[in-house]
Tab-separated table of C-alpha atoms in Angstrom:
chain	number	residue	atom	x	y	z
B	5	UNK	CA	0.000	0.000	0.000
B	6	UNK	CA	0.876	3.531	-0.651
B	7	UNK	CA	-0.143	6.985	0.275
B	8	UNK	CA	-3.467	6.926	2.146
B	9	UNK	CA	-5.693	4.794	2.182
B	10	UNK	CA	-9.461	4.472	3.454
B	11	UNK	CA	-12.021	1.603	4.240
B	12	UNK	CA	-14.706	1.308	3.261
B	13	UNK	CA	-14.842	3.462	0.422
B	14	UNK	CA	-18.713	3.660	0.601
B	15	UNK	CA	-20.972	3.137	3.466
B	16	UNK	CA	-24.470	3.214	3.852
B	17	UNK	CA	-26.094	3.460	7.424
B	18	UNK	CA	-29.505	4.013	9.185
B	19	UNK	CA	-29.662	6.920	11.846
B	20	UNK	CA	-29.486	4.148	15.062
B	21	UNK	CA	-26.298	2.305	12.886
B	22	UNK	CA	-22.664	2.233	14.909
B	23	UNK	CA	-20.009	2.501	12.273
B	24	UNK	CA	-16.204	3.512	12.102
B	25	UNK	CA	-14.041	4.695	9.203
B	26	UNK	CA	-10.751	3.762	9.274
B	27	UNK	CA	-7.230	5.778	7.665
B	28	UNK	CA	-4.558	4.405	7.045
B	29	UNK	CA	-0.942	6.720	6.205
B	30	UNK	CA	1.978	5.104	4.571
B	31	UNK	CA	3.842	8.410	3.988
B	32	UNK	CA	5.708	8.615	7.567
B	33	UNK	CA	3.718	11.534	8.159
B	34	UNK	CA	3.241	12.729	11.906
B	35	UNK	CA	0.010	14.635	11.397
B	36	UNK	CA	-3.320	13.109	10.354
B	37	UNK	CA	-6.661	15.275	9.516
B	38	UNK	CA	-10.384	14.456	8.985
B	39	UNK	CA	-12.550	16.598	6.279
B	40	UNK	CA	-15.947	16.758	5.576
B	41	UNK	CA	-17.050	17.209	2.282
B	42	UNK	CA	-20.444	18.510	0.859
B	43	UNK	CA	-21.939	19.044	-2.415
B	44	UNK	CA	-20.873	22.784	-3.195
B	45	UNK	CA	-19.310	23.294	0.051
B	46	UNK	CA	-15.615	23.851	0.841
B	47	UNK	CA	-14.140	21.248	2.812
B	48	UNK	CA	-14.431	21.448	6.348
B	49	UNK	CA	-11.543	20.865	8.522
B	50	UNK	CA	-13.007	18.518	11.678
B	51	UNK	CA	-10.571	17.021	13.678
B	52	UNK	CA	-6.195	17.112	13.551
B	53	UNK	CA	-4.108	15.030	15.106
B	54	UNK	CA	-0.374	15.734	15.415
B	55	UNK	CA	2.013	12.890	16.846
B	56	UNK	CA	-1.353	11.431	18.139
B	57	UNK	CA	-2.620	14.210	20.092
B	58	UNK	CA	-5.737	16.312	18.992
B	59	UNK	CA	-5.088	19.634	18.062
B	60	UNK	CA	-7.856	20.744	16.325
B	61	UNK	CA	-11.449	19.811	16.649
B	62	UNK	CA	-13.636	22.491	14.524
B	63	UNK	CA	-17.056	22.469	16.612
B	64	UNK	CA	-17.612	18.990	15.642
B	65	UNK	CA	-21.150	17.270	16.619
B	66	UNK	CA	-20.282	14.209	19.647
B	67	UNK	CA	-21.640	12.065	17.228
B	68	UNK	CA	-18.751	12.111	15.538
B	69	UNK	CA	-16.044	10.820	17.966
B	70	UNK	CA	-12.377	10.353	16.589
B	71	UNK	CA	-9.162	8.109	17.501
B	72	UNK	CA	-5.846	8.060	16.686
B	73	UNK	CA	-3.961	4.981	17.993
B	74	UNK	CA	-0.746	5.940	16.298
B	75	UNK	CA	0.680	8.208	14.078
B	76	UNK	CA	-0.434	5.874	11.018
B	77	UNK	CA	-3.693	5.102	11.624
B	78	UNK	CA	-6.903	7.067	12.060
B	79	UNK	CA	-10.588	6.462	12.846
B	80	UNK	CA	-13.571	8.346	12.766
B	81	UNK	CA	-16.509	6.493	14.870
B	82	UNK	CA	-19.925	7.715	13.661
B	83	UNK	CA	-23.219	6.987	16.282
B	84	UNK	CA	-26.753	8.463	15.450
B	85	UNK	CA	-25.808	10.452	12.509
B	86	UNK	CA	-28.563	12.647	10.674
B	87	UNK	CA	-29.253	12.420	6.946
B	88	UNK	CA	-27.383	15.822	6.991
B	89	UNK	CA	-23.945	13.913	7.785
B	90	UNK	CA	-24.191	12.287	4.102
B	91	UNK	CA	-21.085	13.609	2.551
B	92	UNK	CA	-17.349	12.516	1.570
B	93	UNK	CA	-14.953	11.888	4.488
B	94	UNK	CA	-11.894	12.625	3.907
B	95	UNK	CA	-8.381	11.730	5.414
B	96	UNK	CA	-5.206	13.381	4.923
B	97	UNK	CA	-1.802	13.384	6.413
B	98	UNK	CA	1.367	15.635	6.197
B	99	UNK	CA	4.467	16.112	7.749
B	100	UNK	CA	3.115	18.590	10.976
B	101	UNK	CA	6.399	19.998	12.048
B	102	UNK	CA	7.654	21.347	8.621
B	103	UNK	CA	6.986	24.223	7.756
B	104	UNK	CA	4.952	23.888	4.657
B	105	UNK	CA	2.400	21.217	6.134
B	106	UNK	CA	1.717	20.268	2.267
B	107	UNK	CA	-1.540	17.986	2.631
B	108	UNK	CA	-2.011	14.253	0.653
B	109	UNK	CA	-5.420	13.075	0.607
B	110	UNK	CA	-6.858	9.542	0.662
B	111	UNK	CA	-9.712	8.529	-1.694
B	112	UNK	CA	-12.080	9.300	1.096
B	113	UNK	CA	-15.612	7.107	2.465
B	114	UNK	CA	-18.455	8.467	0.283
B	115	UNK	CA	-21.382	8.233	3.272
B	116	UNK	CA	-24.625	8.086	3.441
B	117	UNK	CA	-27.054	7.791	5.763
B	118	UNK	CA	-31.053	7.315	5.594
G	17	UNK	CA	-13.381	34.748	10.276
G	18	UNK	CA	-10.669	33.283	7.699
G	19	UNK	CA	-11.716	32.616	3.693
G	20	UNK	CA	-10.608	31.952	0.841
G	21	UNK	CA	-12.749	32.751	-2.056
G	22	UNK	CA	-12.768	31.409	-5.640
G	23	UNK	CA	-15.178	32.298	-8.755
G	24	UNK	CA	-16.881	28.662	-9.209
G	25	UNK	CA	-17.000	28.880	-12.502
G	26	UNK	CA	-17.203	27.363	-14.747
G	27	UNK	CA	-14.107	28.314	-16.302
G	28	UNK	CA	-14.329	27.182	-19.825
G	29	UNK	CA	-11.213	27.029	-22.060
G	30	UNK	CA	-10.542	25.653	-25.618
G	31	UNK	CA	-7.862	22.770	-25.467
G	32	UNK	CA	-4.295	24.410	-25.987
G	33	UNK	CA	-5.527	28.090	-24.231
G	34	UNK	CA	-3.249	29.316	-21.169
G	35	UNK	CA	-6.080	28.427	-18.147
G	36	UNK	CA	-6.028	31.403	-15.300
G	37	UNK	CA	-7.786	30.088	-11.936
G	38	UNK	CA	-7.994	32.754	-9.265
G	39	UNK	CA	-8.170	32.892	-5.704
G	40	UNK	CA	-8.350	35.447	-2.957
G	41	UNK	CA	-7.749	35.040	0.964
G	42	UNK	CA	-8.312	37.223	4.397
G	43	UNK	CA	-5.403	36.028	6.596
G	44	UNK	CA	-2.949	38.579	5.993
G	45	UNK	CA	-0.535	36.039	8.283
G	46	UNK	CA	-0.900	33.369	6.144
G	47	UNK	CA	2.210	31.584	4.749
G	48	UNK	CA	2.112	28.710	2.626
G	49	UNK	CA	-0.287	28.359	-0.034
G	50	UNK	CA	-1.563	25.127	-2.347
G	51	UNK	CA	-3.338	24.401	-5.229
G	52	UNK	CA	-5.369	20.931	-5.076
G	53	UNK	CA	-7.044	19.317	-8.110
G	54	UNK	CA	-10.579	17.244	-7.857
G	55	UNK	CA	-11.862	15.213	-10.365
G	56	UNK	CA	-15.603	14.098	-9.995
G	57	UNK	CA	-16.250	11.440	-7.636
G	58	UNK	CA	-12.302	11.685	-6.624
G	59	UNK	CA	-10.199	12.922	-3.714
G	60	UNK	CA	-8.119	16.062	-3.985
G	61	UNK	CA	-4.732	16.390	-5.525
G	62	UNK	CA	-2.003	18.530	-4.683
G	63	UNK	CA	-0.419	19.912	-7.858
G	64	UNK	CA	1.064	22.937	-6.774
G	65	UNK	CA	2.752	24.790	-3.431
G	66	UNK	CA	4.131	28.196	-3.050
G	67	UNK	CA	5.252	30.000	-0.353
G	68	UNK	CA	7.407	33.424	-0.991
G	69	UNK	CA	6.240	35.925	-3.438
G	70	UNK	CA	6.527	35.671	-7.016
G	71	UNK	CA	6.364	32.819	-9.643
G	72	UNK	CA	6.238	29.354	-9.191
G	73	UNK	CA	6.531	26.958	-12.469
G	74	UNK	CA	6.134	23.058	-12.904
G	75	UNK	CA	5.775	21.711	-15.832
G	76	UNK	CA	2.434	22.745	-17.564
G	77	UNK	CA	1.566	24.723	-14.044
G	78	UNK	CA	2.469	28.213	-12.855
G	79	UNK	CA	1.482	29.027	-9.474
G	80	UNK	CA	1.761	33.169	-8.725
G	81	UNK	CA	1.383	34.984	-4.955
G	82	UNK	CA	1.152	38.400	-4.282
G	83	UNK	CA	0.974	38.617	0.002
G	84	UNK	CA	0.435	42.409	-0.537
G	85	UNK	CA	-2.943	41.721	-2.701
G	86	UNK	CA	-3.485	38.539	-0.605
G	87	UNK	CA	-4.029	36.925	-3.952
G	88	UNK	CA	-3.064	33.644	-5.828
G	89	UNK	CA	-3.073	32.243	-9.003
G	90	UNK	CA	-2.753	29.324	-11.110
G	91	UNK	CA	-1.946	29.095	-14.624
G	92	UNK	CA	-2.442	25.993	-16.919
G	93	UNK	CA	-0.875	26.583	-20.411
G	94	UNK	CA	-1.737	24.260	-23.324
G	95	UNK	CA	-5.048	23.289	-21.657
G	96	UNK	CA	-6.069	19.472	-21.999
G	97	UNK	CA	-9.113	17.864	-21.858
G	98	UNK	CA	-7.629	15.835	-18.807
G	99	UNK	CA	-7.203	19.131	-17.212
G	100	UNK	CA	-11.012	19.702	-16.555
G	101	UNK	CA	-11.666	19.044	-13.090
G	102	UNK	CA	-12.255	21.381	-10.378
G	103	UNK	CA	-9.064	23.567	-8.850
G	104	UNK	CA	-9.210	24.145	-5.278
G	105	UNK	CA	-6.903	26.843	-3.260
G	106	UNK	CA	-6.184	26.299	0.064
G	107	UNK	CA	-4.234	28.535	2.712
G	108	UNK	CA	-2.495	27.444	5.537
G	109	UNK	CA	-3.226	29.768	8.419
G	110	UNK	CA	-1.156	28.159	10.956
G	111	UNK	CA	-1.632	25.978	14.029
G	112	UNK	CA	-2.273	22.927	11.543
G	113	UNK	CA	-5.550	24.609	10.440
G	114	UNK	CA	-5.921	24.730	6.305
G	115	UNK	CA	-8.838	26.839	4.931
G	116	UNK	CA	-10.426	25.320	1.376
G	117	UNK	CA	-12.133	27.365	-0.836
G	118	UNK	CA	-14.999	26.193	-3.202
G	119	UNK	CA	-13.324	25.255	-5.381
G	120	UNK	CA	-13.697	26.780	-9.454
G	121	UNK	CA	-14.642	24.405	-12.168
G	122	UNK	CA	-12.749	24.081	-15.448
G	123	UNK	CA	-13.461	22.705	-18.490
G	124	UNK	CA	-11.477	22.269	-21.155
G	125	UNK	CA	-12.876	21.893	-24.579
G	126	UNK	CA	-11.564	19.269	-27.448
């Protein structure tokens, strides 16, 4: 595997469903980042983790809970979403202590929930 | 609140024409700036950073910055077909926090 990866890349789920998307970094990056994506939205930035601690978390609804168990691997555990929450997930990594912090994306979970 | 804004287009070219995609942002502090392509139903790209004022060239792709304007550019010359996709801008404000605009979409005609 290289890059970034992300599984599954589509997921369907009812509003009462428990389900987790999983990242995966093969870069040796140190930073790892969750998007949202909407149809004619920008993407927005929810959660950052930097050598596994969170550094960011953008006002994010508890339904969406995050983990980081390492500096490769990312989750994103989703309880009781809302139709609202259908959207592209993305992941991304990037080295966090240079100074240019250039982003690489992975294919991202296209989700949707009824 | 930080932006960056971009026209959404879309941008239409004819295949061969020099491609100029725009963007605009408010963080006067901001330092490092990228240009990200998205093709439909895909994940975004990086195809261009620049960080210092000026010109930036790779390839087919000029990136430009002007901090004073708070303004950057890209430039595709010889537009393809396979160039049509949507371009998005992104600033880095610092702190790990990247701002996205829309995006502008580009279409490049055979």
């Amino acid at each position: 595997e290289t890059g970034v990866t992300q599984t599954p890349r589509h997921l369907v789920m009812g509003m009462t469903n428990k389900k987790s998307l999983k990242c995966e970094q093969h870069l040796g990056h140190n930073a790892m980042y969750w998007y949202k994506q909407s149809a004619k939205k920008p993407l927005e930035l929810m959660f950052v983790y930097s050598l596994e601690e969170r550094v960011e978390n953008n006002s994010v609804p508890s339904r969406f809970s995050p983990e980081c168990p390492n500096s490769s691997h990312l989750f994103l555990h989703l309880h009781t979403l809302q139709p609202e929450d259908s959207a592209l997930y993305l992941c991304a990594s990037s080295q966090g202590d240079s100074s240019y912090n250039e982003q690489f994306f992975g294919p991202g979970t296209r989700l949707t929930v009824l | 609140q930080k932006e960056v804004e971009q026209n959404s287009g879309p941008l239409s070219v004819p295949e061969g024409a020099i491609a100029s995609l725009n963007c605009t942002y408010s963080d006067r502090g901001s330092q490092s700036f990228f240009w990200y392509r998205q093709y439909s139903g895909k994940s975004p790209e990086l195809i261009m950073s620049i960080y210092s004022n000026g010109d930036k060239e790779d390839g087919r792709f000029t990136a430009q910055l002007n901090k004073a304007s708070q303004y950057v550019s890209l430039l595709i010359r010889d537009s393809q077909p396979s160039d049509s996709a949507t371009y998005l801008c992104a600033v880095d404000t610092g702190g790990f926090k990247t701002i996205f605009g829309a995006g502008t979409r580009l279409f490049v005609k055979a």
